[in-house]
Amino acid sequence: MTGAPLVLGDGPLRPEDVVAVAHGRRIVLGQAARERMLASRAVLEAAFTRGDAVYGLTTGVGAIKTVPVAPEEQAEFQVRLLRAHRVGHGELAPPPFVRAVMAVRAAGLAVGMAGVRPDLAEAFCAALDTPVTPRVHQLGSIGQADLSQLAEIGLALIGHGEDGAALAAAGYSPIVLAPREAHAIVCANSYSVGVACLALHRADLALRALDVSAATSLEALCGNVDALHPAIAAVRPHQGVAMTIERLHKLLRGGGLLTGARRPRMLQDPLAFKVVPQTHGAARAALGHCRDNLEVELASSGDSPIVLAGEDRAISTGNHDITPVAIGLDYARLGLAQAVTIAGERVQKLLDGSFTGLTTGLRPDPDSPGDGLAIVANGAASLAAEARLLAHPVTLEQPTSGIAAGIEDRITNAPTAARRLHDMAGLAVRLAAVELICAAQAIDLRGITGELGEGTLRAYQATRESIPFTTPEAADGDIDALQSWLTSDDLP
């Protein structure tokens, strides 16, 4: 772990900060956060001493919210609450997911509204300083506080189970929870937000990769770059369109298409080539909306109850409802799906001689019975279809629920929304790699390598480093390497 640590309390985390911690950056509790937490803890301890009814402090939770928790039961209650909420299922989350979750929960506690000791936020930070990542199941949360995933992390933090033992062996000192702190661990949407930050980062990379593959396909088609004129964004200034046009110009800069040295083959290209600015612009707007909601969440307290120091009391809230982020994630997937769809269509068009003027399947020998790249179309269609299926909104799946004696009758499915964006973005990058393979083949058949733009030439070269020119037989090479390049810092 290198670089200066992120200091909680100096300012709100950004999504990219969460990504950095997920991949190894340190995070520590700052003095300002510590002071806020001590102030709110003093209010909560006063309420505890008075015997005030405070949800999760002096009472049980969920269906047993009316059952009091006596002072002498508090220590046992903290452990029991975590064990009761450990109800995860399915595959284990990748370690970066779990690290992101832990960073987000520490940041939420550092806001200073949960009424917990600074020790609890520091426990998350200390565990992140070890090479051990608690095992967390991906399924179990309905998006109304990620109870199951956070309970698994909480049990590790108090030293329970194999993960608790592994943390202790790595030098971490298990925390002994004070009243209310077990509830504070689980009563948050940190899994949804943490995974969403990673998913948004991956989606941003995917859209940039699709910019590159789209520009390279324009070169391969000898497309009409009038569709990229800056005036288009000026006369219809939807968010993201101008940014997309600017990026495509940068990729095509210096090449024959943009300079006019190479004339377009058609006045009107297929829409999948012609409307890249509009479609990618809409995807950028959707991802931007998702980012805005995540930034609010990362700067906020989603706790219930929250401590009102000025009123010397704690109140129950609905701040554990994460509808804005869940809807933002649905919107992000719908936006990215449009860019994926036209990428899939461009692949089909590049393989169709009636659109390119080249051989069907981009075969080097028109008299060969070999398929060339023709069957690549099947794989591309499969990728695009799978991505579109992941784009279906999940926030509408809200059946009436009898959970917790009918109290918890509202769900958002935010964790599912986040995981699906992450998976969908991976498919989008893979599709961009397939498109580059087809575009590079068409560029070679036209013999226009020396006429490419600065960015599209780099894309062509990166493709050829991984995937050789396709002979009459099937394509060969290392598409995984090309996919990795599309998410690397070397991407133009």
Short mmCIF file of C-alpha atoms in Angstrom, two decimals, residues 42-339:
data_model
loop_
_atom_site.label_atom_id
_atom_site.label_comp_id
_atom_site.label_asym_id
_atom_site.label_seq_id
_atom_site.Cartn_x
_atom_site.Cartn_y
_atom_site.Cartn_z
CA ALA A 42 -21.78 11.82 24.36
CA VAL A 43 -25.39 12.62 23.43
CA LEU A 44 -26.18 8.95 22.86
CA GLU A 45 -24.58 7.86 26.12
CA ALA A 46 -26.64 10.45 27.98
CA ALA A 47 -29.78 9.03 26.38
CA PHE A 48 -28.64 5.55 27.37
CA THR A 49 -28.07 6.64 30.96
CA ARG A 50 -31.53 8.23 31.11
CA GLY A 51 -33.10 5.07 29.70
CA ASP A 52 -34.56 6.84 26.64
CA ALA A 53 -36.17 4.56 24.07
CA VAL A 54 -33.66 4.68 21.19
CA TYR A 55 -34.00 2.19 18.36
CA GLY A 56 -31.07 -0.23 18.30
CA LEU A 57 -29.64 1.20 21.52
CA THR A 58 -32.13 0.45 24.27
CA THR A 59 -34.50 -1.59 22.08
CA GLY A 60 -34.29 -4.48 19.71
CA VAL A 61 -34.59 -3.94 15.97
CA GLY A 62 -37.07 -4.87 13.26
CA ALA A 63 -39.97 -6.94 14.50
CA ILE A 64 -38.67 -6.79 18.10
CA LYS A 65 -38.29 -3.02 18.20
CA THR A 66 -40.59 -2.83 21.23
CA VAL A 67 -38.48 -5.26 23.28
CA PRO A 68 -36.13 -3.40 25.65
CA VAL A 69 -32.45 -4.30 25.92
CA ALA A 70 -31.27 -4.09 29.52
CA PRO A 71 -27.84 -2.58 30.29
CA GLU A 72 -26.49 -5.93 31.47
CA GLU A 73 -27.58 -7.53 28.15
CA GLN A 74 -25.78 -5.04 25.93
CA ALA A 75 -22.53 -6.93 25.37
CA GLU A 76 -24.32 -10.13 24.40
CA PHE A 77 -26.86 -8.20 22.30
CA GLN A 78 -24.13 -6.69 20.08
CA VAL A 79 -22.82 -10.12 19.12
CA ARG A 80 -26.30 -11.61 18.80
CA LEU A 81 -27.42 -8.83 16.46
CA LEU A 82 -24.49 -9.40 14.10
CA ARG A 83 -24.96 -13.16 14.12
CA ALA A 84 -28.69 -12.82 13.43
CA HIS A 85 -28.06 -10.67 10.38
CA ARG A 86 -25.43 -12.95 8.84
CA VAL A 87 -27.78 -14.41 6.24
CA GLY A 88 -25.75 -14.11 3.02
CA HIS A 89 -26.02 -16.42 0.02
CA GLY A 90 -24.41 -17.03 -3.34
CA GLU A 91 -20.90 -16.33 -4.49
CA LEU A 92 -18.36 -14.44 -2.43
CA ALA A 93 -17.72 -10.83 -3.36
CA PRO A 94 -14.29 -10.06 -4.86
CA PRO A 95 -11.89 -8.53 -2.31
CA PRO A 96 -12.01 -5.06 -3.96
CA PHE A 97 -15.80 -5.05 -3.44
CA VAL A 98 -15.36 -5.76 0.26
CA ARG A 99 -12.64 -3.15 0.70
CA ALA A 100 -14.88 -0.59 -0.99
CA VAL A 101 -17.71 -1.48 1.39
CA MET A 102 -15.48 -1.06 4.42
CA ALA A 103 -14.21 2.32 3.21
CA VAL A 104 -17.75 3.57 2.61
CA ARG A 105 -18.95 2.45 6.04
CA ALA A 106 -16.00 4.08 7.77
CA ALA A 107 -16.74 7.31 5.89
CA GLY A 108 -20.41 7.17 6.88
CA LEU A 109 -19.57 6.74 10.54
CA ALA A 110 -17.06 9.61 10.31
CA VAL A 111 -19.87 12.01 9.39
CA GLY A 112 -20.60 11.88 13.11
CA MET A 113 -24.35 11.30 13.23
CA ALA A 114 -24.44 7.61 14.22
CA GLY A 115 -23.57 8.12 17.87
CA VAL A 116 -20.71 5.63 17.88
CA ARG A 117 -17.17 5.94 19.21
CA PRO A 118 -14.30 6.86 16.88
CA ASP A 119 -12.95 3.41 17.76
CA LEU A 120 -15.50 1.82 15.44
CA ALA A 121 -14.47 3.82 12.36
CA GLU A 122 -10.85 3.17 13.26
CA ALA A 123 -11.54 -0.56 13.41
CA PHE A 124 -12.60 -0.48 9.76
CA CYS A 125 -9.48 1.51 8.86
CA ALA A 126 -7.21 -0.83 10.82
CA ALA A 127 -8.68 -3.93 9.19
CA LEU A 128 -8.13 -2.34 5.78
CA ASP A 129 -4.47 -1.97 6.70
CA THR A 130 -4.05 -5.74 6.81
CA PRO A 131 -3.74 -8.13 3.84
CA VAL A 132 -6.88 -9.94 5.05
CA THR A 133 -10.26 -9.21 3.48
CA PRO A 134 -13.36 -10.64 5.22
CA ARG A 135 -15.42 -13.03 3.15
CA VAL A 136 -18.76 -11.50 2.18
CA HIS A 137 -21.58 -13.12 0.23
CA GLN A 138 -23.01 -11.14 -2.67
CA LEU A 139 -26.67 -11.98 -2.02
CA GLY A 140 -28.68 -11.21 1.06
CA SER A 141 -29.48 -7.50 0.96
CA ILE A 142 -32.71 -6.09 -0.46
CA GLY A 143 -31.29 -2.58 -0.62
CA GLN A 144 -32.82 -1.29 2.57
CA ALA A 145 -29.56 -1.30 4.52
CA ASP A 146 -27.12 -4.00 3.45
CA LEU A 147 -27.58 -5.96 6.65
CA SER A 148 -26.18 -9.33 5.65
CA GLN A 149 -22.94 -8.17 4.04
CA LEU A 150 -22.16 -5.71 6.82
CA ALA A 151 -22.90 -8.31 9.49
CA GLU A 152 -20.27 -10.60 7.97
CA ILE A 153 -17.74 -7.77 8.07
CA GLY A 154 -18.80 -6.83 11.60
CA LEU A 155 -18.27 -10.35 12.91
CA ALA A 156 -14.75 -10.34 11.50
CA LEU A 157 -14.06 -6.98 13.16
CA ILE A 158 -15.01 -8.34 16.58
CA GLY A 159 -12.73 -11.35 16.05
CA HIS A 160 -15.33 -14.03 15.34
CA GLY A 161 -14.94 -16.89 12.90
CA GLU A 162 -12.12 -17.75 10.54
CA ASP A 163 -11.96 -14.21 9.16
CA GLY A 164 -11.71 -12.74 12.65
CA ALA A 165 -8.88 -15.11 13.44
CA ALA A 166 -7.12 -14.27 10.17
CA LEU A 167 -7.36 -10.53 10.89
CA ALA A 168 -5.96 -11.04 14.38
CA ALA A 169 -3.12 -13.12 12.99
CA ALA A 170 -2.34 -10.26 10.62
CA GLY A 171 -1.95 -7.83 13.52
CA TYR A 172 -5.46 -6.43 13.83
CA SER A 173 -6.87 -6.03 17.36
CA PRO A 174 -10.55 -7.07 17.51
CA ILE A 175 -12.90 -4.36 18.72
CA VAL A 176 -15.26 -4.84 21.68
CA LEU A 177 -18.50 -3.18 20.68
CA ALA A 178 -20.26 -0.67 22.91
CA PRO A 179 -24.06 -0.22 23.00
CA ARG A 180 -25.60 0.61 19.59
CA GLU A 181 -22.42 -0.14 17.65
CA ALA A 182 -23.46 -3.50 16.18
CA HIS A 183 -26.59 -1.86 14.83
CA ALA A 184 -24.51 1.00 13.45
CA ILE A 185 -22.34 -1.48 11.56
CA VAL A 186 -25.25 -3.08 9.71
CA CYS A 187 -27.70 -0.18 9.38
CA ALA A 188 -26.19 1.30 6.21
CA ASN A 189 -26.08 0.82 2.44
CA SER A 190 -22.31 0.56 2.25
CA TYR A 191 -22.30 -2.57 0.09
CA SER A 192 -24.56 -0.93 -2.50
CA VAL A 193 -22.58 2.31 -2.51
CA GLY A 194 -19.14 0.69 -2.46
CA VAL A 195 -19.91 -1.69 -5.33
CA ALA A 196 -21.65 1.14 -7.19
CA CYS A 197 -18.45 3.22 -7.04
CA LEU A 198 -16.48 0.35 -8.57
CA ALA A 199 -19.21 -0.27 -11.13
CA LEU A 200 -19.36 3.39 -12.14
CA HIS A 201 -15.59 3.45 -12.61
CA ARG A 202 -15.79 0.35 -14.79
CA ALA A 203 -18.70 1.82 -16.77
CA ASP A 204 -16.76 5.04 -17.40
CA LEU A 205 -13.87 2.96 -18.75
CA ALA A 206 -16.28 0.93 -20.89
CA LEU A 207 -17.76 4.02 -22.49
CA ARG A 208 -14.30 5.36 -23.27
CA ALA A 209 -13.46 1.99 -24.84
CA LEU A 210 -16.61 2.18 -26.97
CA ASP A 211 -15.57 5.68 -28.09
CA VAL A 212 -12.32 4.18 -29.37
CA SER A 213 -13.95 1.23 -31.12
CA ALA A 214 -16.61 3.49 -32.67
CA ALA A 215 -14.01 5.92 -34.05
CA THR A 216 -11.95 3.04 -35.44
CA SER A 217 -15.05 1.60 -37.08
CA LEU A 218 -15.71 4.97 -38.72
CA GLU A 219 -12.24 4.72 -40.22
CA ALA A 220 -12.94 1.15 -41.36
CA LEU A 221 -16.25 2.10 -42.99
CA CYS A 222 -14.88 5.33 -44.51
CA GLY A 223 -17.75 7.00 -42.70
CA ASN A 224 -19.11 10.51 -43.03
CA VAL A 225 -17.62 12.69 -40.28
CA ASP A 226 -20.16 15.44 -40.85
CA ALA A 227 -22.10 13.57 -38.16
CA LEU A 228 -19.36 14.68 -35.75
CA HIS A 229 -19.47 18.39 -36.55
CA PRO A 230 -19.29 20.54 -33.38
CA ALA A 231 -22.33 22.50 -34.56
CA ILE A 232 -24.44 19.44 -33.83
CA ALA A 233 -23.92 19.86 -30.10
CA ALA A 234 -24.41 23.61 -30.33
CA VAL A 235 -27.84 23.42 -31.97
CA ARG A 236 -29.06 20.57 -29.74
CA PRO A 237 -27.04 20.78 -26.52
CA HIS A 238 -27.99 17.61 -24.71
CA GLN A 239 -25.59 16.72 -21.93
CA GLY A 240 -22.65 14.59 -23.04
CA VAL A 241 -22.96 15.18 -26.80
CA ALA A 242 -20.31 17.90 -27.03
CA MET A 243 -17.95 15.84 -24.87
CA THR A 244 -18.40 12.82 -27.13
CA ILE A 245 -17.82 14.83 -30.30
CA GLU A 246 -14.68 16.34 -28.81
CA ARG A 247 -13.40 12.91 -27.87
CA LEU A 248 -14.10 11.42 -31.30
CA HIS A 249 -12.34 14.36 -32.94
CA LYS A 250 -9.31 13.74 -30.75
CA LEU A 251 -9.24 10.09 -31.78
CA LEU A 252 -9.58 10.93 -35.49
CA ARG A 253 -7.28 13.96 -35.42
CA GLY A 254 -4.68 14.05 -38.18
CA GLY A 255 -6.33 11.26 -40.15
CA GLY A 256 -7.68 11.35 -43.68
CA LEU A 257 -11.34 11.23 -42.65
CA LEU A 258 -11.22 14.29 -40.43
CA THR A 259 -8.95 16.32 -42.74
CA GLY A 260 -11.06 15.50 -45.80
CA ALA A 261 -8.20 13.78 -47.59
CA ARG A 262 -10.25 10.59 -47.61
CA ARG A 263 -13.80 11.07 -48.81
CA PRO A 264 -16.74 9.29 -47.10
CA ARG A 265 -18.21 6.40 -49.02
CA MET A 266 -21.82 7.34 -48.25
CA LEU A 267 -23.79 10.50 -47.64
CA GLN A 268 -25.82 8.72 -44.96
CA ASP A 269 -24.09 6.08 -42.86
CA PRO A 270 -26.07 3.50 -40.85
CA LEU A 271 -27.38 5.04 -37.67
CA ALA A 272 -25.09 2.94 -35.49
CA PHE A 273 -22.22 4.97 -36.98
CA LYS A 274 -24.05 8.26 -37.40
CA VAL A 275 -25.57 8.70 -33.94
CA VAL A 276 -22.55 7.87 -31.77
CA PRO A 277 -22.48 11.44 -30.34
CA GLN A 278 -26.12 11.32 -29.36
CA THR A 279 -26.06 7.78 -28.00
CA HIS A 280 -22.77 8.00 -26.13
CA GLY A 281 -23.79 11.46 -24.94
CA ALA A 282 -26.94 10.00 -23.40
CA ALA A 283 -24.85 7.30 -21.73
CA ARG A 284 -22.51 9.95 -20.32
CA ALA A 285 -25.49 11.86 -18.94
CA ALA A 286 -26.80 8.71 -17.27
CA LEU A 287 -23.44 7.88 -15.73
CA GLY A 288 -23.10 11.49 -14.60
CA HIS A 289 -26.45 11.32 -12.84
CA CYS A 290 -25.34 8.15 -11.06
CA ARG A 291 -22.10 9.86 -10.00
CA ASP A 292 -24.01 12.84 -8.59
CA ASN A 293 -26.11 10.58 -6.38
CA LEU A 294 -23.10 8.60 -5.20
CA GLU A 295 -21.27 11.80 -4.26
CA VAL A 296 -24.23 12.89 -2.14
CA GLU A 297 -24.32 9.50 -0.46
CA LEU A 298 -20.58 9.48 0.26
CA ALA A 299 -20.86 12.88 1.94
CA SER A 300 -23.86 11.91 4.05
CA SER A 301 -25.09 9.86 6.97
CA GLY A 302 -27.51 7.12 6.03
CA ASP A 303 -27.91 6.09 9.64
CA SER A 304 -31.06 5.52 11.63
CA PRO A 305 -31.25 6.69 14.30
CA ILE A 306 -29.25 9.89 13.89
CA VAL A 307 -28.04 11.97 16.80
CA LEU A 308 -29.20 15.58 17.01
CA ALA A 309 -26.67 17.15 19.34
CA GLY A 310 -28.53 20.47 19.42
CA GLU A 311 -31.68 18.73 20.67
CA ASP A 312 -29.84 16.28 22.93
CA ARG A 313 -31.61 13.28 21.45
CA ALA A 314 -31.55 10.62 18.74
CA ILE A 315 -34.34 10.22 16.20
CA SER A 316 -35.33 7.40 13.87
CA THR A 317 -35.14 8.26 10.17
CA GLY A 318 -35.71 6.83 6.72
CA ASN A 319 -32.19 7.71 5.59
CA HIS A 320 -31.39 4.04 5.11
CA ASP A 321 -33.63 4.15 2.03
CA ILE A 322 -31.29 4.38 -0.96
CA THR A 323 -33.80 4.96 -3.74
CA PRO A 324 -31.86 7.84 -5.39
CA VAL A 325 -28.77 5.68 -5.85
CA ALA A 326 -30.78 2.62 -6.91
CA ILE A 327 -32.66 4.58 -9.58
CA GLY A 328 -29.40 6.22 -10.66
CA LEU A 329 -27.89 2.76 -11.17
CA ASP A 330 -30.88 1.65 -13.22
CA TYR A 331 -30.56 4.80 -15.33
CA ALA A 332 -26.82 4.23 -15.77
CA ARG A 333 -27.41 0.73 -17.12
CA LEU A 334 -30.13 1.91 -19.47
CA GLY A 335 -27.81 4.59 -20.81
CA LEU A 336 -24.85 2.26 -21.26
CA ALA A 337 -27.12 -0.30 -22.95
CA GLN A 338 -27.74 2.12 -25.80
CA ALA A 339 -24.01 2.47 -26.49
#
